[in-house]
CSV table of C-alpha atoms and ligand atoms in Angstrom, one decimal:
chain,number,residue,atom,x,y,z
A,1,UNK,CA,170.4,95.1,123.9
A,2,UNK,CA,167.9,94.7,121.1
A,3,UNK,CA,165.5,91.9,121.4
A,4,UNK,CA,164.4,90.6,117.9
A,5,UNK,CA,161.8,87.9,117.2
A,6,UNK,CA,161.6,87.8,113.4
A,7,UNK,CA,164.1,87.0,110.7
A,8,UNK,CA,163.4,90.4,109.2
A,9,UNK,CA,164.1,92.2,112.4
A,10,UNK,CA,167.3,90.3,112.9
A,11,UNK,CA,168.5,91.2,109.4
A,12,UNK,CA,167.7,94.8,110.0
A,13,UNK,CA,169.5,94.9,113.3
A,14,UNK,CA,172.5,93.4,111.6
A,15,UNK,CA,172.7,96.0,109.0
A,16,UNK,CA,174.3,98.7,111.1
A,17,UNK,CA,176.9,96.3,112.5
A,18,UNK,CA,180.6,96.7,111.8
A,19,UNK,CA,183.4,94.4,112.7
A,20,UNK,CA,183.3,90.8,113.9
A,21,UNK,CA,180.3,88.9,115.2
A,22,UNK,CA,180.4,86.5,117.9
A,23,UNK,CA,177.3,84.1,118.1
A,24,UNK,CA,176.1,81.8,120.9
A,25,UNK,CA,173.2,79.7,120.0
A,26,UNK,CA,171.2,78.3,123.0
A,27,UNK,CA,167.8,76.8,123.9
A,28,UNK,CA,167.5,79.1,127.0
A,29,UNK,CA,167.1,78.3,130.8
A,30,UNK,CA,170.5,80.0,130.8
A,31,UNK,CA,173.2,79.0,133.3
A,32,UNK,CA,176.8,79.7,133.9
A,33,UNK,CA,177.8,77.2,131.1
A,34,UNK,CA,176.0,79.4,128.6
A,35,UNK,CA,177.4,82.6,130.3
A,36,UNK,CA,181.0,81.3,129.9
A,37,UNK,CA,180.4,81.0,126.1
A,38,UNK,CA,178.9,84.6,126.0
A,39,UNK,CA,181.9,85.9,128.0
A,40,UNK,CA,184.4,84.5,125.7
A,41,UNK,CA,182.5,85.7,122.6
A,42,UNK,CA,182.3,89.1,124.3
A,43,UNK,CA,186.0,89.3,124.7
A,44,UNK,CA,186.9,88.0,121.2
A,45,UNK,CA,184.5,89.8,119.0
A,46,UNK,CA,182.9,93.3,118.4
A,47,UNK,CA,179.2,92.3,118.5
A,48,UNK,CA,177.6,89.5,120.5
A,49,UNK,CA,174.4,87.8,119.3
A,50,UNK,CA,172.7,85.2,121.2
A,51,UNK,CA,169.7,83.1,120.2
A,52,UNK,CA,167.2,81.4,122.3
A,53,UNK,CA,165.2,78.8,120.5
A,54,UNK,CA,163.8,75.5,121.6
A,55,UNK,CA,164.3,73.7,118.3
A,56,UNK,CA,161.5,71.2,117.8
A,57,UNK,CA,163.3,69.3,114.9
A,58,UNK,CA,166.0,68.0,117.2
A,59,UNK,CA,163.6,66.5,119.8
A,60,UNK,CA,162.4,62.9,119.2
A,61,UNK,CA,158.8,61.7,119.6
A,62,UNK,CA,158.2,61.3,123.4
A,63,UNK,CA,161.2,63.5,124.5
A,64,UNK,CA,160.9,66.6,126.6
A,65,UNK,CA,160.0,69.3,124.0
A,66,UNK,CA,156.9,70.4,125.8
A,67,UNK,CA,158.4,70.5,129.3
A,68,UNK,CA,161.8,71.8,128.4
A,69,UNK,CA,162.4,74.7,130.8
A,70,UNK,CA,161.5,78.1,129.4
A,71,UNK,CA,162.4,81.2,131.4
A,72,UNK,CA,162.1,84.0,129.0
A,73,UNK,CA,162.1,87.0,131.4
A,74,UNK,CA,165.1,85.7,133.5
A,75,UNK,CA,167.1,84.8,130.3
A,76,UNK,CA,166.6,88.3,128.9
A,77,UNK,CA,168.0,89.8,132.1
A,78,UNK,CA,170.9,87.5,132.0
A,79,UNK,CA,171.7,88.4,128.4
A,80,UNK,CA,171.5,92.1,129.1
A,81,UNK,CA,173.9,91.6,132.1
A,82,UNK,CA,176.2,89.5,129.9
A,83,UNK,CA,176.5,92.5,127.4
A,84,UNK,CA,174.5,90.9,124.6
A,85,UNK,CA,174.0,93.2,121.7
A,86,UNK,CA,171.2,91.3,120.0
A,87,UNK,CA,169.0,88.6,121.4
A,88,UNK,CA,167.3,86.6,118.8
A,89,UNK,CA,164.1,84.8,120.1
A,90,UNK,CA,162.3,83.4,117.1
A,91,UNK,CA,158.9,81.6,117.0
A,92,UNK,CA,158.9,78.2,115.2
A,93,UNK,CA,157.0,79.8,112.2
A,94,UNK,CA,159.9,82.2,111.7
A,95,UNK,CA,162.3,79.4,111.5
A,96,UNK,CA,160.6,76.7,109.5
A,97,UNK,CA,158.2,76.2,106.6
A,98,UNK,CA,156.2,73.1,106.1
A,99,UNK,CA,158.2,71.4,103.2
A,100,UNK,CA,161.8,71.9,104.1
A,101,UNK,CA,165.0,70.9,102.5
A,102,UNK,CA,166.7,68.5,104.9
A,103,UNK,CA,170.3,68.2,106.2
A,104,UNK,CA,171.6,64.7,107.2
A,105,UNK,CA,174.1,64.0,109.7
A,106,UNK,CA,177.0,61.9,108.4
A,107,UNK,CA,176.1,58.2,108.3
A,108,UNK,CA,178.8,56.9,110.9
A,109,UNK,CA,179.6,59.8,113.1
A,110,UNK,CA,176.0,61.0,113.3
A,111,UNK,CA,174.5,57.6,114.2
A,112,UNK,CA,176.7,56.4,117.0
A,113,UNK,CA,176.4,57.2,120.7
A,114,UNK,CA,173.9,60.2,121.0
A,115,UNK,CA,173.0,59.6,117.3
A,116,UNK,CA,172.2,56.0,118.0
A,117,UNK,CA,170.2,56.7,121.1
A,118,UNK,CA,168.4,59.7,119.6
A,119,UNK,CA,168.1,58.8,115.8
A,120,UNK,CA,167.4,62.0,113.9
A,121,UNK,CA,168.4,64.3,116.8
A,122,UNK,CA,171.6,65.4,115.0
A,123,UNK,CA,169.8,66.0,111.6
A,124,UNK,CA,167.5,68.5,113.3
A,125,UNK,CA,170.4,70.0,115.4
A,126,UNK,CA,172.5,70.5,112.2
A,127,UNK,CA,169.4,72.0,110.4
A,128,UNK,CA,168.8,74.7,113.0
A,129,UNK,CA,172.5,75.5,113.5
A,130,UNK,CA,172.9,76.0,109.7
A,131,UNK,CA,170.0,78.4,109.8
A,132,UNK,CA,171.2,80.3,112.8
A,133,UNK,CA,174.7,80.5,111.5
A,134,UNK,CA,173.5,82.0,108.2
A,135,UNK,CA,171.1,84.3,110.0
A,136,UNK,CA,173.6,85.6,112.5
A,137,UNK,CA,176.4,86.1,110.0
A,138,UNK,CA,178.7,85.0,112.7
A,139,UNK,CA,182.5,85.4,112.3
A,140,UNK,CA,182.9,83.1,115.3
A,141,UNK,CA,180.3,80.8,116.9
A,142,UNK,CA,180.8,79.4,120.3
A,143,UNK,CA,179.8,75.8,121.4
A,144,UNK,CA,180.3,73.9,124.6
A,145,UNK,CA,182.4,70.8,124.7
A,146,UNK,CA,179.7,69.5,127.0
A,147,UNK,CA,177.8,68.4,123.7
A,148,UNK,CA,181.0,66.9,122.3
A,149,UNK,CA,179.5,65.0,119.4
A,150,UNK,CA,177.4,68.0,118.5
A,151,UNK,CA,180.4,70.1,118.4
A,152,UNK,CA,182.3,67.7,116.2
A,153,UNK,CA,179.5,67.4,113.8
A,154,UNK,CA,179.0,71.2,113.5
A,155,UNK,CA,182.7,71.4,112.8
A,156,UNK,CA,182.3,68.9,110.0
A,157,UNK,CA,179.2,70.7,108.6
A,158,UNK,CA,181.1,74.0,108.4
A,159,UNK,CA,184.0,72.2,106.7
A,160,UNK,CA,181.8,70.1,104.2
A,161,UNK,CA,179.7,73.0,103.2
A,162,UNK,CA,182.6,75.5,103.1
A,163,UNK,CA,180.8,77.8,105.5
A,164,UNK,CA,182.7,81.0,106.4
A,165,UNK,CA,182.5,80.8,110.3
A,166,UNK,CA,185.0,79.7,112.9
A,167,UNK,CA,183.7,77.3,115.4
A,168,UNK,CA,185.1,77.9,118.9
A,169,UNK,CA,185.1,74.9,121.4
A,170,UNK,CA,184.5,76.0,125.0
A,171,UNK,CA,185.3,74.2,128.2
A,172,UNK,CA,182.6,72.5,130.2
A,173,UNK,CA,181.4,74.5,133.2
A,174,UNK,CA,180.7,72.4,136.3
A,175,UNK,CA,179.3,72.8,139.8
A,176,UNK,CA,182.0,72.7,142.5
A,177,UNK,CA,180.9,69.1,143.1
A,178,UNK,CA,181.9,68.3,139.4
A,179,UNK,CA,178.3,67.9,138.0
A,180,UNK,CA,178.2,69.5,134.4
A,181,UNK,CA,175.8,72.3,134.4
A,182,UNK,CA,172.7,71.6,132.2
A,183,UNK,CA,169.3,73.2,131.8
A,184,UNK,CA,168.0,69.6,132.3
A,185,UNK,CA,169.5,69.4,135.9
A,186,UNK,CA,166.5,71.5,136.9
A,187,UNK,CA,164.3,68.4,136.6
A,188,UNK,CA,166.1,66.5,139.4
A,189,UNK,CA,165.2,66.2,143.0
A,190,UNK,CA,167.9,67.0,145.6
A,191,UNK,CA,168.5,63.2,146.0
A,192,UNK,CA,168.8,62.6,142.3
A,193,UNK,CA,171.1,65.6,142.0
A,194,UNK,CA,173.5,63.9,144.5
A,195,UNK,CA,173.3,60.6,142.5
A,196,UNK,CA,173.9,62.5,139.3
A,197,UNK,CA,177.5,63.2,140.5
A,198,UNK,CA,178.3,59.7,139.5
A,199,UNK,CA,178.8,60.8,136.0
A,200,UNK,CA,181.6,63.3,136.7
A,201,UNK,CA,182.9,60.9,139.3
A,202,UNK,CA,183.2,58.1,136.7
A,203,UNK,CA,185.0,60.5,134.3
A,204,UNK,CA,187.4,61.6,137.1
A,205,UNK,CA,188.2,58.0,138.0
A,206,UNK,CA,189.0,57.2,134.4
A,207,UNK,CA,191.2,60.4,134.2
A,208,UNK,CA,193.1,59.3,137.5
A,209,UNK,CA,193.6,55.8,136.1
A,210,UNK,CA,195.0,57.2,132.9
A,211,UNK,CA,197.3,59.5,134.8
A,212,UNK,CA,198.6,56.5,136.7
A,213,UNK,CA,199.4,54.8,133.4
A,214,UNK,CA,196.3,52.8,132.4
A,215,UNK,CA,195.6,52.9,128.6
A,216,UNK,CA,193.3,49.9,128.0
A,217,UNK,CA,189.8,51.1,127.1
A,218,UNK,CA,188.1,48.0,128.3
A,219,UNK,CA,189.6,48.3,131.7
A,220,UNK,CA,188.8,52.0,132.0
A,221,UNK,CA,185.2,51.4,130.9
A,222,UNK,CA,184.8,48.6,133.5
A,223,UNK,CA,186.0,51.0,136.3
A,224,UNK,CA,183.6,53.7,135.1
A,225,UNK,CA,180.6,51.4,135.0
A,226,UNK,CA,181.2,50.5,138.7
A,227,UNK,CA,181.0,54.2,139.7
A,228,UNK,CA,177.9,54.6,137.4
A,229,UNK,CA,176.0,52.0,139.4
A,230,UNK,CA,174.5,55.0,141.3
A,231,UNK,CA,172.6,56.2,138.3
A,232,UNK,CA,169.4,54.7,137.3
A,233,UNK,CA,170.5,53.4,133.9
A,234,UNK,CA,173.6,53.8,131.9
A,235,UNK,CA,173.0,54.4,128.1
A,236,UNK,CA,176.7,54.3,127.1
A,237,UNK,CA,180.2,54.8,128.2
A,238,UNK,CA,182.5,55.3,125.3
A,239,UNK,CA,186.1,56.1,124.7
A,240,UNK,CA,186.7,57.5,121.2
A,241,UNK,CA,189.2,59.7,119.3
A,242,UNK,CA,188.6,63.3,118.5
A,243,UNK,CA,186.9,62.2,115.2
A,244,UNK,CA,184.6,59.9,117.2
A,245,UNK,CA,186.3,56.6,116.0
A,246,UNK,CA,186.3,54.0,118.7
A,247,UNK,CA,189.6,53.3,120.5
A,248,UNK,CA,191.1,50.2,122.2
A,249,UNK,CA,194.0,52.2,123.8
A,250,UNK,CA,193.7,55.7,125.1
A,251,UNK,CA,195.8,58.2,122.9
A,252,UNK,CA,196.7,61.1,125.1
A,253,UNK,CA,195.8,64.3,123.4
A,254,UNK,CA,193.4,62.6,121.0
A,255,UNK,CA,190.8,61.0,123.2
A,256,UNK,CA,187.2,61.8,124.4
A,257,UNK,CA,185.6,59.8,127.2
A,258,UNK,CA,181.8,60.0,127.2
A,259,UNK,CA,179.0,58.9,129.3
A,260,UNK,CA,175.2,59.2,129.0
A,261,UNK,CA,172.9,58.0,131.9
A,262,UNK,CA,169.5,58.4,133.4
A,263,UNK,CA,169.0,59.9,136.9
A,264,UNK,CA,165.4,60.3,137.6
A,265,UNK,CA,163.6,62.2,134.8
A,266,UNK,CA,166.6,63.6,132.9
A,267,UNK,CA,169.0,61.7,130.6
A,268,UNK,CA,172.4,63.4,131.4
A,269,UNK,CA,175.6,63.4,129.3
A,270,UNK,CA,179.1,64.4,130.3
A,271,UNK,CA,182.7,63.9,128.9
A,272,UNK,CA,186.3,64.7,129.3
A,273,UNK,CA,188.9,65.4,126.7
A,274,UNK,CA,192.2,63.6,127.4
B,1,LIG,P1,171.8,74.3,125.1
B,1,LIG,O1,171.0,75.4,125.5
B,1,LIG,O2,171.7,73.2,126.0
B,1,LIG,O3,171.4,73.9,123.6
B,1,LIG,O4,173.3,74.7,125.0
B,1,LIG,C1,173.8,75.8,124.3
B,1,LIG,C2,175.3,75.8,124.2
B,1,LIG,O5,175.8,75.8,125.6
B,1,LIG,C3,175.8,74.5,123.6
B,1,LIG,O6,176.9,74.9,122.8
B,1,LIG,C4,176.2,73.7,124.8
B,1,LIG,O7,177.4,72.8,124.5
B,1,LIG,C5,176.6,74.8,125.8
B,1,LIG,N1,176.7,74.3,127.1
B,1,LIG,C6,175.6,73.7,127.8
B,1,LIG,N2,176.0,73.4,129.1
B,1,LIG,C7,177.3,73.8,129.2
B,1,LIG,C8,178.3,73.6,130.2
B,1,LIG,N3,177.9,73.1,131.4
B,1,LIG,N4,179.5,74.1,129.9
B,1,LIG,C9,179.8,74.7,128.8
B,1,LIG,N5,179.0,74.8,127.8
B,1,LIG,C10,177.7,74.3,128.0
């Protein structure tokens, strides 16, 4: 595995590559969710590039940019074991200059749910993903369904800007208990961790009701909110189609159910695709 920290060094490392490139962008503090993306990329492409970069432009004022978990040594070892060929860990200076061209998230899809609660987050996310996709030269780039709205916006960016990369949507990896893995789970105490299960339980409850024939979005949301009472504060429960348009009736094969809630320090998100 080659570890590169500059744009120059990454370009140099890429020069000798032949065949397809699989790319997995991350913010580090790697867990089995990240690993599953790497594993899939490893299987489907010739070279695996992973980036670790805590991107400042996608954090809002007052969010956890400074305290976001950073575990460089452990992450390096995990990447080595996962068969990563090139690990890109740039500094902020390598990625940004002071007067940058901006990329804006789309006016509707980019400003509902996560985009409404975290205005500007998706602009910064798309900006860094565009940079990283260009730098990596990826043939296929792997993203988790865990960040469903992010995934849909990246797919749209690639389409709107005619970018030559295939975006691969990967399944959410969960603890046995159902809790979706997240680097931010590390912020929780054991008690909060227990209460955090309410998110996946609420989603499971909705999925069971749907299997039993329920299609009314209002009804499903009400059921979920009851389960979510265990969290500290629910930010949203939403049932949308795969293009993030709100639904009144669940459409099997075209629906995403999403939840965002606070449990202790972290704000957690989870979803299921129905
Ligand atoms: P992050 O480091 O949180 O920016 O995540 C990097 C990538 O890993 C993103 O595409 C996430 O959607 C994905 N990811 C994070 N958690 C999970 C998970 N539990 N299961 C699957 N993918 C995940």
